[in-house]
């Protein structure tokens, strides 16, 4: 999501991106998951690595929207312009 699904993010000078993980299969027991985002080998977008934790269950199979740990709005605009 861009700017938490703001109606018109083009009018904002401060842009943010957020993401969500969704478990698409059923689990027999709670599945504890730790994950993080890192810079890609050919990417020039600067990301501050952050470790996230979540416990997936059959009733709770998607995480909340979490901010993409980009350094600033300029990096966010680069990522949006690249359409990655």
GROMACS .gro file of N, CA, C and O in nm:
model
  336
    1UNK      N    1   0.084  -0.117   0.000
    1UNK     CA    2   0.000   0.000   0.000
    1UNK      C    3   0.089   0.124   0.000
    1UNK      O    4   0.193   0.124   0.062
    2UNK      N    5   0.043   0.226  -0.067
    2UNK     CA    6   0.113   0.354  -0.069
    2UNK      C    7   0.040   0.449   0.025
    2UNK      O    8  -0.081   0.466   0.015
    3UNK      N    9   0.113   0.507   0.119
    3UNK     CA   10   0.057   0.601   0.216
    3UNK      C   11  -0.068   0.545   0.285
    3UNK      O   12  -0.167   0.616   0.301
    4UNK      N   13  -0.065   0.419   0.322
    4UNK     CA   14  -0.177   0.353   0.389
    4UNK      C   15  -0.308   0.371   0.313
    4UNK      O   16  -0.412   0.405   0.368
    5UNK      N   17  -0.303   0.350   0.182
    5UNK     CA   18  -0.419   0.358   0.092
    5UNK      C   19  -0.483   0.497   0.094
    5UNK      O   20  -0.605   0.510   0.088
    6UNK      N   21  -0.400   0.598   0.099
    6UNK     CA   22  -0.448   0.736   0.091
    6UNK      C   23  -0.520   0.754  -0.042
    6UNK      O   24  -0.483   0.697  -0.143
    7UNK      N   25  -0.624   0.835  -0.042
    7UNK     CA   26  -0.707   0.852  -0.162
    7UNK      C   27  -0.625   0.897  -0.283
    7UNK      O   28  -0.642   0.847  -0.392
    8UNK      N   29  -0.538   0.994  -0.267
    8UNK     CA   30  -0.456   1.042  -0.377
    8UNK      C   31  -0.312   1.064  -0.328
    8UNK      O   32  -0.274   1.175  -0.295
    9UNK      N   33  -0.229   0.959  -0.327
    9UNK     CA   34  -0.094   0.972  -0.274
    9UNK      C   35  -0.003   1.061  -0.359
    9UNK      O   36   0.103   1.102  -0.315
   10UNK      N   37  -0.045   1.095  -0.482
   10UNK     CA   38   0.036   1.182  -0.567
   10UNK      C   39   0.048   1.322  -0.510
   10UNK      O   40   0.140   1.395  -0.542
   11UNK      N   41  -0.048   1.363  -0.426
   11UNK     CA   42  -0.048   1.498  -0.370
   11UNK      C   43   0.034   1.509  -0.242
   11UNK      O   44   0.046   1.617  -0.187
   12UNK      N   45   0.089   1.400  -0.196
   12UNK     CA   46   0.165   1.399  -0.071
   12UNK      C   47   0.314   1.410  -0.101
   12UNK      O   48   0.365   1.345  -0.193
   13UNK      N   49   0.385   1.491  -0.022
   13UNK     CA   50   0.530   1.501  -0.042
   13UNK      C   51   0.604   1.395   0.041
   13UNK      O   52   0.719   1.366   0.017
   14UNK      N   53   0.537   1.335   0.139
   14UNK     CA   54   0.597   1.229   0.220
   14UNK      C   55   0.526   1.099   0.187
   14UNK      O   56   0.411   1.080   0.221
   15UNK      N   57   0.595   1.011   0.118
   15UNK     CA   58   0.535   0.884   0.078
   15UNK      C   59   0.592   0.770   0.161
   15UNK      O   60   0.709   0.768   0.197
   16UNK      N   61   0.507   0.673   0.188
   16UNK     CA   62   0.547   0.551   0.258
   16UNK      C   63   0.486   0.432   0.187
   16UNK      O   64   0.383   0.443   0.120
   17UNK      N   65   0.549   0.318   0.200
   17UNK     CA   66   0.496   0.192   0.148
   17UNK      C   67   0.478   0.097   0.264
   17UNK      O   68   0.555   0.099   0.360
   18UNK      N   69   0.376   0.014   0.257
   18UNK     CA   70   0.357  -0.088   0.360
   18UNK      C   71   0.325  -0.220   0.291
   18UNK      O   72   0.285  -0.224   0.175
   19UNK      N   73   0.346  -0.330   0.363
   19UNK     CA   74   0.325  -0.463   0.307
   19UNK      C   75   0.256  -0.551   0.409
   19UNK      O   76   0.247  -0.520   0.526
   20UNK      N   77   0.206  -0.665   0.360
   20UNK     CA   78   0.136  -0.761   0.444
   20UNK      C   79   0.170  -0.901   0.395
   20UNK      O   80   0.179  -0.924   0.274
   21UNK      N   81   0.189  -0.995   0.486
   21UNK     CA   82   0.208  -1.136   0.451
   21UNK      C   83   0.078  -1.211   0.477
   21UNK      O   84   0.012  -1.188   0.578
   22UNK      N   85   0.044  -1.301   0.384
   22UNK     CA   86  -0.077  -1.380   0.397
   22UNK      C   87  -0.041  -1.527   0.382
   22UNK      O   88   0.023  -1.566   0.285
   23UNK      N   89  -0.082  -1.608   0.479
   23UNK     CA   90  -0.061  -1.752   0.473
   23UNK      C   91  -0.177  -1.812   0.396
   23UNK      O   92  -0.293  -1.797   0.434
   24UNK      N   93  -0.148  -1.882   0.286
   24UNK     CA   94  -0.254  -1.931   0.198
   24UNK      C   95  -0.293  -2.076   0.223
   24UNK      O   96  -0.375  -2.130   0.152
   25UNK      N   97  -0.236  -2.139   0.323
   25UNK     CA   98  -0.272  -2.277   0.352
   25UNK      C   99  -0.316  -2.289   0.498
   25UNK      O  100  -0.291  -2.202   0.580
   26UNK      N  101  -0.382  -2.399   0.530
   26UNK     CA  102  -0.427  -2.426   0.667
   26UNK      C  103  -0.310  -2.485   0.745
   26UNK      O  104  -0.226  -2.556   0.691
   27UNK      N  105  -0.305  -2.454   0.874
   27UNK     CA  106  -0.201  -2.509   0.960
   27UNK      C  107  -0.266  -2.587   1.074
   27UNK      O  108  -0.374  -2.553   1.120
   28UNK      N  109  -0.202  -2.697   1.116
   28UNK     CA  110  -0.254  -2.779   1.225
   28UNK      C  111  -0.223  -2.718   1.361
   28UNK      O  112  -0.296  -2.741   1.457
   29UNK      N  113  -0.114  -2.647   1.370
   29UNK     CA  114  -0.075  -2.581   1.495
   29UNK      C  115  -0.021  -2.443   1.461
   29UNK      O  116   0.013  -2.415   1.346
   30UNK      N  117  -0.015  -2.354   1.558
   30UNK     CA  118   0.035  -2.219   1.530
   30UNK      C  119   0.175  -2.222   1.468
   30UNK      O  120   0.260  -2.303   1.506
   31UNK      N  121   0.196  -2.138   1.371
   31UNK     CA  122   0.323  -2.131   1.298
   31UNK      C  123   0.388  -1.996   1.328
   31UNK      O  124   0.340  -1.892   1.284
   32UNK      N  125   0.494  -2.000   1.408
   32UNK     CA  126   0.563  -1.876   1.443
   32UNK      C  127   0.664  -1.844   1.334
   32UNK      O  128   0.740  -1.930   1.290
   33UNK      N  129   0.662  -1.720   1.289
   33UNK     CA  130   0.745  -1.681   1.176
   33UNK      C  131   0.818  -1.551   1.207
   33UNK      O  132   0.760  -1.457   1.259
   34UNK      N  133   0.947  -1.548   1.176
   34UNK     CA  134   1.026  -1.425   1.184
   34UNK      C  135   1.073  -1.396   1.043
   34UNK      O  136   1.117  -1.485   0.971
   35UNK      N  137   1.064  -1.270   1.000
   35UNK     CA  138   1.103  -1.236   0.864
   35UNK      C  139   1.158  -1.094   0.859
   35UNK      O  140   1.136  -1.014   0.949
   36UNK      N  141   1.237  -1.066   0.756
   36UNK     CA  142   1.292  -0.933   0.737
   36UNK      C  143   1.311  -0.906   0.589
   36UNK      O  144   1.312  -0.996   0.507
   37UNK      N  145   1.322  -0.779   0.556
   37UNK     CA  146   1.346  -0.737   0.419
   37UNK      C  147   1.488  -0.683   0.409
   37UNK      O  148   1.533  -0.612   0.497
   38UNK      N  149   1.555  -0.720   0.301
   38UNK     CA  150   1.691  -0.673   0.277
   38UNK      C  151   1.700  -0.610   0.139
   38UNK      O  152   1.615  -0.633   0.054
   39UNK      N  153   1.806  -0.534   0.116
   39UNK     CA  154   1.830  -0.477  -0.017
   39UNK      C  155   1.861  -0.591  -0.113
   39UNK      O  156   1.928  -0.687  -0.078
   40UNK      N  157   1.813  -0.577  -0.237
   40UNK     CA  158   1.845  -0.675  -0.340
   40UNK      C  159   1.986  -0.652  -0.392
   40UNK      O  160   2.042  -0.543  -0.377
   41UNK      N  161   2.046  -0.753  -0.455
   41UNK     CA  162   2.184  -0.739  -0.501
   41UNK      C  163   2.200  -0.633  -0.611
   41UNK      O  164   2.305  -0.574  -0.623
   42UNK      N  165   2.097  -0.607  -0.690
   42UNK     CA  166   2.108  -0.509  -0.797
   42UNK      C  167   2.019  -0.389  -0.773
   42UNK      O  168   1.994  -0.310  -0.863
   43UNK      N  169   1.970  -0.373  -0.652
   43UNK     CA  170   1.882  -0.262  -0.617
   43UNK      C  171   1.963  -0.147  -0.562
   43UNK      O  172   2.063  -0.167  -0.494
   44UNK      N  173   1.918  -0.025  -0.589
   44UNK     CA  174   1.985   0.090  -0.530
   44UNK      C  175   1.897   0.158  -0.425
   44UNK      O  176   1.927   0.267  -0.379
   45UNK      N  177   1.788   0.093  -0.385
   45UNK     CA  178   1.700   0.146  -0.282
   45UNK      C  179   1.756   0.108  -0.145
   45UNK      O  180   1.789  -0.007  -0.120
   46UNK      N  181   1.770   0.208  -0.059
   46UNK     CA  182   1.828   0.184   0.073
   46UNK      C  183   1.719   0.143   0.173
   46UNK      O  184   1.622   0.214   0.191
   47UNK      N  185   1.738   0.026   0.233
   47UNK     CA  186   1.642  -0.029   0.330
   47UNK      C  187   1.713  -0.050   0.462
   47UNK      O  188   1.826  -0.096   0.466
   48UNK      N  189   1.646  -0.012   0.571
   48UNK     CA  190   1.697  -0.040   0.706
   48UNK      C  191   1.638  -0.175   0.748
   48UNK      O  192   1.518  -0.184   0.768
   49UNK      N  193   1.717  -0.280   0.759
   49UNK     CA  194   1.662  -0.411   0.796
   49UNK      C  195   1.595  -0.408   0.934
   49UNK      O  196   1.650  -0.356   1.030
   50UNK      N  197   1.475  -0.462   0.939
   50UNK     CA  198   1.397  -0.473   1.062
   50UNK      C  199   1.344  -0.616   1.069
   50UNK      O  200   1.294  -0.669   0.971
   51UNK      N  201   1.356  -0.679   1.185
   51UNK     CA  202   1.304  -0.815   1.202
   51UNK      C  203   1.160  -0.806   1.252
   51UNK      O  204   1.131  -0.738   1.350
   52UNK      N  205   1.069  -0.874   1.183
   52UNK     CA  206   0.928  -0.879   1.222
   52UNK      C  207   0.897  -1.018   1.272
   52UNK      O  208   0.957  -1.117   1.228
   53UNK      N  209   0.802  -1.029   1.365
   53UNK     CA  210   0.758  -1.158   1.420
   53UNK      C  211   0.606  -1.166   1.407
   53UNK      O  212   0.536  -1.066   1.427
   54UNK      N  213   0.559  -1.286   1.375
   54UNK     CA  214   0.415  -1.307   1.368
   54UNK      C  215   0.386  -1.455   1.388
   54UNK      O  216   0.465  -1.541   1.349
   55UNK      N  217   0.272  -1.485   1.451
   55UNK     CA  218   0.228  -1.623   1.471
   55UNK      C  219   0.104  -1.645   1.385
   55UNK      O  220  -0.001  -1.582   1.408
   56UNK      N  221   0.115  -1.731   1.285
   56UNK     CA  222   0.002  -1.763   1.198
   56UNK      C  223  -0.080  -1.875   1.259
   56UNK      O  224  -0.026  -1.973   1.309
   57UNK      N  225  -0.211  -1.860   1.255
   57UNK     CA  226  -0.305  -1.965   1.296
   57UNK      C  227  -0.414  -1.972   1.190
   57UNK      O  228  -0.417  -1.889   1.098
   58UNK      N  229  -0.505  -2.068   1.201
   58UNK     CA  230  -0.615  -2.077   1.105
   58UNK      C  231  -0.707  -1.956   1.114
   58UNK      O  232  -0.765  -1.913   1.015
   59UNK      N  233  -0.721  -1.899   1.233
   59UNK     CA  234  -0.807  -1.782   1.251
   59UNK      C  235  -0.735  -1.652   1.219
   59UNK      O  236  -0.798  -1.551   1.189
   60UNK      N  237  -0.605  -1.652   1.227
   60UNK     CA  238  -0.525  -1.532   1.207
   60UNK      C  239  -0.419  -1.561   1.102
   60UNK      O  240  -0.304  -1.589   1.135
   61UNK      N  241  -0.458  -1.557   0.974
   61UNK     CA  242  -0.368  -1.600   0.868
   61UNK      C  243  -0.306  -1.486   0.787
   61UNK      O  244  -0.244  -1.509   0.685
   62UNK      N  245  -0.323  -1.360   0.833
   62UNK     CA  246  -0.256  -1.249   0.765
   62UNK      C  247  -0.205  -1.148   0.867
   62UNK      O  248  -0.269  -1.122   0.968
   63UNK      N  249  -0.089  -1.094   0.838
   63UNK     CA  250  -0.030  -0.997   0.928
   63UNK      C  251  -0.098  -0.861   0.910
   63UNK      O  252  -0.170  -0.840   0.813
   64UNK      N  253  -0.075  -0.772   1.002
   64UNK     CA  254  -0.118  -0.634   0.985
   64UNK      C  255  -0.032  -0.573   0.874
   64UNK      O  256   0.072  -0.627   0.838
   65UNK      N  257  -0.073  -0.459   0.822
   65UNK     CA  258   0.013  -0.387   0.727
   65UNK      C  259   0.129  -0.328   0.804
   65UNK      O  260   0.110  -0.260   0.904
   66UNK      N  261   0.250  -0.356   0.758
   66UNK     CA  262   0.371  -0.309   0.826
   66UNK      C  263   0.447  -0.215   0.733
   66UNK      O  264   0.449  -0.237   0.611
   67UNK      N  265   0.507  -0.113   0.787
   67UNK     CA  266   0.579  -0.018   0.701
   67UNK      C  267   0.702  -0.083   0.638
   67UNK      O  268   0.774  -0.158   0.703
   68UNK      N  269   0.722  -0.056   0.511
   68UNK     CA  270   0.843  -0.101   0.443
   68UNK      C  271   0.957  -0.015   0.496
   68UNK      O  272   0.947   0.109   0.494
   69UNK      N  273   1.064  -0.074   0.548
   69UNK     CA  274   1.167   0.004   0.617
   69UNK      C  275   1.260   0.078   0.521
   69UNK      O  276   1.381   0.054   0.517
   70UNK      N  277   1.203   0.170   0.443
   70UNK     CA  278   1.282   0.250   0.349
   70UNK      C  279   1.335   0.372   0.423
   70UNK      O  280   1.268   0.427   0.511
   71UNK      N  281   1.453   0.417   0.387
   71UNK     CA  282   1.520   0.527   0.457
   71UNK      C  283   1.440   0.657   0.452
   71UNK      O  284   1.421   0.722   0.553
   72UNK      N  285   1.389   0.697   0.334
   72UNK     CA  286   1.314   0.822   0.324
   72UNK      C  287   1.222   0.822   0.203
   72UNK      O  288   1.215   0.725   0.128
   73UNK      N  289   1.150   0.933   0.183
   73UNK     CA  290   1.053   0.944   0.074
   73UNK      C  291   1.119   0.937  -0.063
   73UNK      O  292   1.059   0.890  -0.159
   74UNK      N  293   1.241   0.987  -0.074
   74UNK     CA  294   1.312   0.982  -0.203
   74UNK      C  295   1.331   0.836  -0.246
   74UNK      O  296   1.311   0.801  -0.362
   75UNK      N  297   1.371   0.752  -0.152
   75UNK     CA  298   1.388   0.609  -0.183
   75UNK      C  299   1.254   0.546  -0.221
   75UNK      O  300   1.247   0.462  -0.309
   76UNK      N  301   1.147   0.586  -0.154
   76UNK     CA  302   1.014   0.536  -0.185
   76UNK      C  303   0.976   0.575  -0.327
   76UNK      O  304   0.925   0.493  -0.404
   77UNK      N  305   1.003   0.699  -0.366
   77UNK     CA  306   0.971   0.744  -0.502
   77UNK      C  307   1.054   0.667  -0.605
   77UNK      O  308   1.003   0.634  -0.712
   78UNK      N  309   1.181   0.637  -0.575
   78UNK     CA  310   1.263   0.557  -0.666
   78UNK      C  311   1.203   0.420  -0.688
   78UNK      O  312   1.196   0.369  -0.799
   79UNK      N  313   1.157   0.359  -0.580
   79UNK     CA  314   1.099   0.225  -0.588
   79UNK      C  315   0.969   0.227  -0.668
   79UNK      O  316   0.943   0.141  -0.750
   80UNK      N  317   0.886   0.328  -0.646
   80UNK     CA  318   0.760   0.340  -0.720
   80UNK      C  319   0.786   0.369  -0.869
   80UNK      O  320   0.717   0.316  -0.955
   81UNK      N  321   0.884   0.449  -0.899
   81UNK     CA  322   0.916   0.483  -1.039
   81UNK      C  323   0.971   0.362  -1.114
   81UNK      O  324   0.947   0.346  -1.233
   82UNK      N  325   1.042   0.273  -1.043
   82UNK     CA  326   1.098   0.154  -1.105
   82UNK      C  327   0.994   0.047  -1.129
   82UNK      O  328   1.016  -0.049  -1.201
   83UNK      N  329   0.877   0.059  -1.066
   83UNK     CA  330   0.767  -0.037  -1.076
   83UNK      C  331   0.810  -0.178  -1.037
   83UNK      O  332   0.772  -0.276  -1.097
   84UNK      N  333   0.895  -0.188  -0.935
   84UNK     CA  334   0.939  -0.318  -0.884
   84UNK      C  335   0.838  -0.371  -0.785
   84UNK      O  336   0.783  -0.299  -0.709
   0.00000   0.00000   0.00000
